[in-house]
């Protein structure tokens, strides 16, 4: 419930606390919803073959999310639904932890740079609710900076995660891997193999669309901040239910807007035969348009939307819950303020 006017102001959270809460939230959402991510990635690349390698027909008949989940579990076992979960959990923890910490830090820097002399830094630290509300453009810029920082840290993990999701026992890496067994046996083996076979450049395959996808997080957080303000209706805080709804709505908006670039990223990160020519963003987009038209850019959007909406809800709920727990531990007297989210 919304705290009463007599409730003490919420204590400003440090970047470490924001990062810790974000990391735990990211890990929780990955563990709960990873099977849908496996389906999304496989549907994104089905029909996209590397002519230099032998592909199995298994990868090219997924027609819907339920059918794909059933087919993968039946033909490869339930364990296959969690293929690539190790790099996904590590990447999700690093990504969300870094993102929330960097985003809040950027907001603080931006706010201080535009704050009048009557609002001192110490005053802001005591009660962030009195700080001026940032504009949509400011939220967009802060989220973009945070997203760019995350890309450099996590891109190799996403490459390995994608390839682990596409490979199966007896297949050639599920998308361009050499035949004769599973090429990646796990996260660390995958990172080592990737670096040895393709070098640093291979570790950052798909970086261009990943950087473009910085706009995804920027759009989501911009929309989230505006929806929080709208839901608040003049209140200084909104309820957790309102925050969850705002998180899912903002995620839907960002996902539909940027999904084509996610398809291009998955295809660029797909494992190819050793020595084959590296894919470019423009070349991949042109080939996809010629082969499948506009529909190809939205392949797999069904499981993606099904995954990201609850994932966004889980992420923000866990994030706020962890922040609330930190608040209770560090300042028990302000417990009443932790059940709501500051706008």
Coordinates of C-alpha atoms in Angstrom, one line a residue:
X1 CA 0.0 0.0 0.0
X2 CA 1.0 3.6 -0.5
X3 CA 2.7 5.0 2.6
X4 CA 1.0 7.8 4.6
X5 CA 2.2 11.4 4.4
X6 CA 3.8 10.9 7.9
X7 CA 6.0 8.0 6.7
X8 CA 9.7 8.8 6.7
X9 CA 11.3 9.5 3.3
X10 CA 12.8 6.5 1.6
X11 CA 16.6 6.2 2.0
X12 CA 18.5 6.7 -1.2
X13 CA 20.0 3.4 -2.3
X14 CA 23.7 3.1 -3.3
X15 CA 24.8 1.9 -6.7
X16 CA 26.0 -1.3 -5.0
X17 CA 22.6 -1.9 -3.6
X18 CA 20.9 -1.2 -6.9
X19 CA 23.3 -3.5 -8.7
X20 CA 22.8 -6.3 -6.1
X21 CA 19.0 -6.1 -6.4
X22 CA 19.2 -6.0 -10.2
X23 CA 21.5 -8.9 -10.4
X24 CA 19.3 -11.1 -8.2
X25 CA 16.3 -10.1 -10.2
X26 CA 17.9 -10.9 -13.5
X27 CA 19.0 -14.3 -12.3
X28 CA 15.5 -15.1 -11.0
X29 CA 13.8 -14.2 -14.3
X30 CA 16.3 -16.2 -16.3
X31 CA 15.9 -19.4 -14.2
X32 CA 12.1 -19.3 -14.3
X33 CA 11.7 -18.5 -18.0
X34 CA 14.7 -19.9 -19.8
X35 CA 12.8 -22.6 -21.8
X36 CA 10.9 -19.9 -23.6
X37 CA 14.2 -18.2 -24.5
X38 CA 15.5 -21.5 -26.0
X39 CA 12.3 -21.8 -28.2
X40 CA 12.6 -18.1 -29.2
X41 CA 16.3 -18.5 -30.3
X42 CA 15.6 -21.7 -32.3
X43 CA 12.6 -20.2 -34.1
X44 CA 14.6 -17.1 -34.9
X45 CA 17.3 -19.1 -36.8
X46 CA 15.3 -22.0 -38.3
X47 CA 15.6 -22.0 -42.0
X48 CA 18.9 -20.1 -41.8
X49 CA 21.6 -22.5 -42.8
X50 CA 25.3 -22.2 -43.3
X51 CA 26.0 -23.9 -46.6
X52 CA 29.4 -25.0 -45.4
X53 CA 28.1 -27.4 -42.8
X54 CA 25.6 -30.2 -42.5
X55 CA 22.4 -29.3 -40.8
X56 CA 19.8 -31.7 -39.3
X57 CA 16.2 -31.4 -40.1
X58 CA 15.3 -31.3 -36.4
X59 CA 15.9 -27.6 -36.2
X60 CA 13.5 -26.5 -38.9
X61 CA 10.0 -27.6 -38.0
X62 CA 9.0 -25.5 -35.0
X63 CA 5.6 -23.9 -35.7
X64 CA 4.4 -22.6 -32.3
X65 CA 5.6 -22.2 -28.7
X66 CA 3.7 -25.2 -27.3
X67 CA 4.7 -27.4 -30.2
X68 CA 8.4 -26.4 -29.9
X69 CA 8.5 -27.0 -26.2
X70 CA 6.9 -30.4 -26.7
X71 CA 9.2 -31.3 -29.6
X72 CA 12.4 -30.3 -27.8
X73 CA 11.4 -32.2 -24.6
X74 CA 10.4 -35.3 -26.6
X75 CA 13.3 -35.5 -28.9
X76 CA 16.1 -34.2 -26.7
X77 CA 14.9 -34.4 -23.2
X78 CA 13.8 -31.8 -20.7
X79 CA 17.4 -30.9 -20.0
X80 CA 17.5 -29.4 -23.5
X81 CA 15.0 -26.7 -22.5
X82 CA 17.7 -25.4 -20.2
X83 CA 20.5 -25.5 -22.7
X84 CA 22.7 -22.4 -22.3
X85 CA 21.2 -21.6 -18.9
X86 CA 24.7 -21.2 -17.3
X87 CA 25.8 -18.3 -19.5
X88 CA 22.2 -17.0 -19.4
X89 CA 22.2 -16.8 -15.6
X90 CA 25.8 -15.3 -15.4
X91 CA 25.0 -12.9 -18.2
X92 CA 21.6 -12.0 -16.8
X93 CA 23.1 -11.4 -13.3
X94 CA 25.9 -9.2 -14.8
X95 CA 23.6 -7.5 -17.2
X96 CA 20.8 -6.5 -14.9
X97 CA 23.2 -5.7 -12.0
X98 CA 25.3 -3.5 -14.2
X99 CA 22.3 -2.0 -15.9
X100 CA 20.4 -1.0 -12.7
X101 CA 23.6 0.3 -11.0
X102 CA 24.7 2.3 -14.1
X103 CA 21.2 3.6 -14.8
X104 CA 20.6 4.9 -11.3
X105 CA 24.1 6.4 -11.2
X106 CA 23.5 8.2 -14.6
X107 CA 20.2 9.5 -13.3
X108 CA 22.0 10.8 -10.2
X109 CA 24.7 12.6 -12.3
X110 CA 22.1 14.0 -14.6
X111 CA 19.9 15.2 -11.7
X112 CA 22.8 16.8 -9.9
X113 CA 23.9 18.6 -13.1
X114 CA 20.5 20.1 -13.6
X115 CA 19.6 20.7 -9.9
X116 CA 19.4 24.3 -8.6
X117 CA 21.8 25.4 -5.9
X118 CA 18.9 25.2 -3.4
X119 CA 19.0 21.4 -3.6
X120 CA 22.4 20.3 -2.3
X121 CA 23.9 16.9 -2.9
X122 CA 23.5 16.0 0.8
X123 CA 19.8 16.9 0.7
X124 CA 19.3 14.8 -2.4
X125 CA 21.0 11.8 -0.7
X126 CA 18.6 12.2 2.3
X127 CA 15.4 12.3 0.3
X128 CA 15.6 11.6 -3.5
X129 CA 11.8 12.1 -3.7
X130 CA 12.4 15.9 -3.6
X131 CA 14.8 15.8 -6.6
X132 CA 13.4 17.2 -9.8
X133 CA 11.8 14.7 -12.1
X134 CA 13.9 13.9 -15.2
X135 CA 12.5 14.3 -18.6
X136 CA 11.8 11.4 -21.0
X137 CA 14.9 12.4 -23.0
X138 CA 17.0 12.2 -19.8
X139 CA 15.7 8.8 -19.0
X140 CA 16.3 7.6 -22.5
X141 CA 19.9 8.9 -22.5
X142 CA 20.7 7.4 -19.0
X143 CA 19.3 4.0 -20.0
X144 CA 21.3 4.1 -23.3
X145 CA 24.6 4.8 -21.5
X146 CA 23.8 1.9 -19.1
X147 CA 23.0 -0.4 -21.9
X148 CA 26.2 0.4 -23.8
X149 CA 28.2 -0.5 -20.7
X150 CA 26.4 -3.8 -20.4
X151 CA 27.1 -4.8 -24.0
X152 CA 30.8 -4.7 -23.6
X153 CA 30.7 -6.9 -20.5
X154 CA 28.2 -9.6 -21.6
X155 CA 28.4 -10.0 -25.4
X156 CA 30.7 -13.1 -25.2
X157 CA 28.3 -14.8 -22.8
X158 CA 25.4 -14.2 -25.1
X159 CA 27.3 -15.7 -28.1
X160 CA 28.0 -18.9 -26.1
X161 CA 24.4 -19.0 -24.7
X162 CA 22.9 -18.7 -28.2
X163 CA 25.1 -21.5 -29.5
X164 CA 24.5 -23.8 -26.6
X165 CA 20.7 -23.3 -27.1
X166 CA 21.0 -24.2 -30.8
X167 CA 23.2 -27.3 -30.4
X168 CA 22.0 -30.8 -29.3
X169 CA 23.6 -34.2 -28.8
X170 CA 24.6 -35.6 -32.2
X171 CA 24.1 -32.3 -34.0
X172 CA 26.7 -30.1 -35.4
X173 CA 26.2 -27.3 -33.0
X174 CA 22.7 -26.5 -34.0
X175 CA 23.3 -23.8 -36.4
X176 CA 26.5 -24.1 -38.3
X177 CA 28.7 -26.1 -36.1
X178 CA 31.0 -28.7 -37.5
X179 CA 29.6 -32.2 -37.4
X180 CA 30.9 -34.9 -35.1
X181 CA 29.5 -34.2 -31.7
X182 CA 28.6 -31.3 -29.5
X183 CA 31.2 -28.4 -29.9
X184 CA 30.4 -26.6 -26.7
X185 CA 30.3 -28.7 -23.5
X186 CA 29.4 -25.8 -21.2
X187 CA 30.0 -22.1 -20.4
X188 CA 33.7 -22.1 -19.8
X189 CA 34.5 -24.7 -22.5
X190 CA 32.4 -22.7 -24.9
X191 CA 34.2 -19.4 -24.1
X192 CA 37.6 -21.1 -24.5
X193 CA 36.6 -22.8 -27.8
X194 CA 35.1 -19.5 -29.1
X195 CA 38.3 -17.6 -28.3
X196 CA 40.6 -20.2 -29.8
X197 CA 38.6 -20.7 -33.0
X198 CA 37.4 -17.2 -33.7
X199 CA 39.4 -14.9 -31.5
X200 CA 38.2 -11.7 -29.9
X201 CA 36.2 -10.9 -33.0
X202 CA 34.2 -14.0 -32.6
X203 CA 33.5 -13.2 -29.0
X204 CA 31.9 -10.0 -30.1
X205 CA 29.9 -11.3 -33.1
X206 CA 26.5 -9.7 -33.0
X207 CA 27.8 -6.7 -31.1
X208 CA 26.5 -4.3 -33.8
X209 CA 22.9 -5.4 -33.4
X210 CA 23.5 -5.6 -29.6
X211 CA 24.5 -2.0 -29.6
X212 CA 21.5 -1.1 -31.6
X213 CA 19.4 -3.0 -29.1
X214 CA 20.7 -0.6 -26.5
X215 CA 17.6 1.3 -27.8
X216 CA 15.5 -1.5 -26.4
X217 CA 16.4 -1.0 -22.8
X218 CA 16.4 2.8 -23.3
X219 CA 12.9 2.7 -24.7
X220 CA 11.7 0.4 -22.0
X221 CA 13.0 2.5 -19.1
X222 CA 11.8 5.7 -20.7
X223 CA 8.3 4.2 -21.1
X224 CA 8.5 2.7 -17.6
X225 CA 9.4 6.0 -15.9
X226 CA 6.5 7.7 -17.8
X227 CA 4.0 5.0 -16.9
X228 CA 5.1 5.1 -13.3
X229 CA 4.4 8.9 -13.3
X230 CA 1.1 8.4 -15.0
X231 CA 0.0 5.5 -12.6
X232 CA 1.0 7.6 -9.6
X233 CA -1.5 10.3 -10.5
X234 CA 0.3 12.9 -8.5
X235 CA 1.3 10.5 -5.7
X236 CA 5.0 10.4 -4.8
X237 CA 4.9 6.6 -4.9
X238 CA 3.0 3.8 -6.7
X239 CA 2.0 0.3 -5.6
X240 CA 4.0 -2.8 -6.5
X241 CA 1.0 -4.0 -8.6
X242 CA 1.1 -0.7 -10.6
X243 CA 4.9 -1.0 -10.9
X244 CA 4.6 -4.6 -12.2
X245 CA 2.0 -3.5 -14.8
X246 CA 4.1 -0.6 -15.9
X247 CA 7.1 -2.9 -16.2
X248 CA 5.3 -5.3 -18.5
X249 CA 3.6 -2.6 -20.6
X250 CA 7.0 -0.9 -21.2
X251 CA 8.6 -4.2 -22.0
X252 CA 5.9 -4.9 -24.6
X253 CA 6.4 -1.5 -26.2
X254 CA 10.2 -1.9 -26.4
X255 CA 10.0 -5.6 -27.6
X256 CA 7.8 -5.0 -30.5
X257 CA 9.8 -1.9 -31.6
X258 CA 13.2 -3.6 -31.5
X259 CA 12.5 -7.3 -32.2
X260 CA 13.8 -7.4 -35.8
X261 CA 17.2 -6.5 -34.5
X262 CA 17.1 -9.4 -32.1
X263 CA 16.5 -11.8 -35.0
X264 CA 19.5 -10.3 -36.8
X265 CA 21.7 -10.7 -33.7
X266 CA 20.7 -14.4 -33.2
X267 CA 21.6 -15.1 -36.9
X268 CA 24.9 -13.4 -36.6
X269 CA 25.8 -15.2 -33.4
X270 CA 24.9 -18.6 -34.9
X271 CA 27.9 -20.9 -35.1
X272 CA 29.3 -21.3 -38.6
X273 CA 32.0 -23.5 -40.1
X274 CA 35.5 -22.6 -39.2
X275 CA 37.0 -20.2 -41.7
X276 CA 33.7 -19.1 -43.1
X277 CA 33.3 -15.4 -43.8
X278 CA 32.0 -13.2 -40.9
X279 CA 28.4 -12.0 -41.2
X280 CA 27.7 -8.3 -41.3
X281 CA 24.5 -6.6 -40.0
X282 CA 23.6 -5.2 -43.4
X283 CA 24.3 -8.4 -45.2
X284 CA 22.3 -10.5 -42.8
X285 CA 19.4 -8.1 -43.0
X286 CA 19.4 -8.1 -46.8
X287 CA 19.6 -11.9 -47.0
X288 CA 16.7 -12.3 -44.5
X289 CA 14.6 -9.8 -46.5
X290 CA 15.2 -11.6 -49.7
X291 CA 14.4 -15.0 -48.3
X292 CA 11.5 -14.3 -46.0
X293 CA 10.4 -10.7 -46.3
X294 CA 9.0 -8.7 -43.3
X295 CA 7.7 -11.9 -41.7
X296 CA 11.2 -13.2 -41.2
X297 CA 12.1 -10.2 -39.0
X298 CA 9.4 -11.2 -36.6
X299 CA 10.0 -14.9 -36.5
X300 CA 9.8 -16.2 -33.0
X301 CA 8.1 -13.1 -31.6
X302 CA 5.4 -15.2 -30.0
X303 CA 7.6 -17.0 -27.5
X304 CA 9.6 -13.9 -27.1
X305 CA 6.6 -11.8 -26.0
X306 CA 5.4 -14.7 -23.8
X307 CA 8.8 -14.8 -22.1
X308 CA 9.6 -11.1 -21.8
X309 CA 6.3 -9.9 -20.3
X310 CA 6.4 -12.2 -17.3
X311 CA 10.2 -11.9 -17.2
X312 CA 9.8 -8.1 -16.9
X313 CA 7.2 -8.5 -14.2
X314 CA 9.4 -11.0 -12.3
X315 CA 12.5 -8.8 -12.7
X316 CA 10.9 -5.6 -11.3
X317 CA 9.1 -7.5 -8.5
X318 CA 12.2 -9.2 -7.3
X319 CA 14.2 -6.0 -7.8
X320 CA 11.9 -4.0 -5.6
X321 CA 11.6 -6.9 -3.1
X322 CA 15.4 -7.1 -2.7
X323 CA 15.6 -3.3 -2.3
X324 CA 12.9 -3.6 0.3
X325 CA 14.8 -6.3 2.2
X326 CA 17.9 -4.1 2.1
X327 CA 15.9 -1.2 3.4
X328 CA 14.6 -3.3 6.3
X329 CA 18.1 -4.6 7.2
X330 CA 19.8 -1.2 7.0
X331 CA 17.0 1.0 8.3
X332 CA 14.2 -1.0 10.1
X333 CA 12.3 2.2 11.1
X334 CA 11.5 2.9 7.4
X335 CA 9.9 -0.5 6.7
X336 CA 6.6 1.2 5.9
X337 CA 8.1 2.9 2.9
X338 CA 9.4 -0.2 1.2
X339 CA 6.1 -1.6 -0.1
X340 CA 5.9 1.1 -2.8
X341 CA 8.1 2.3 -5.6
X342 CA 9.3 5.8 -6.0
X343 CA 8.2 7.6 -9.2

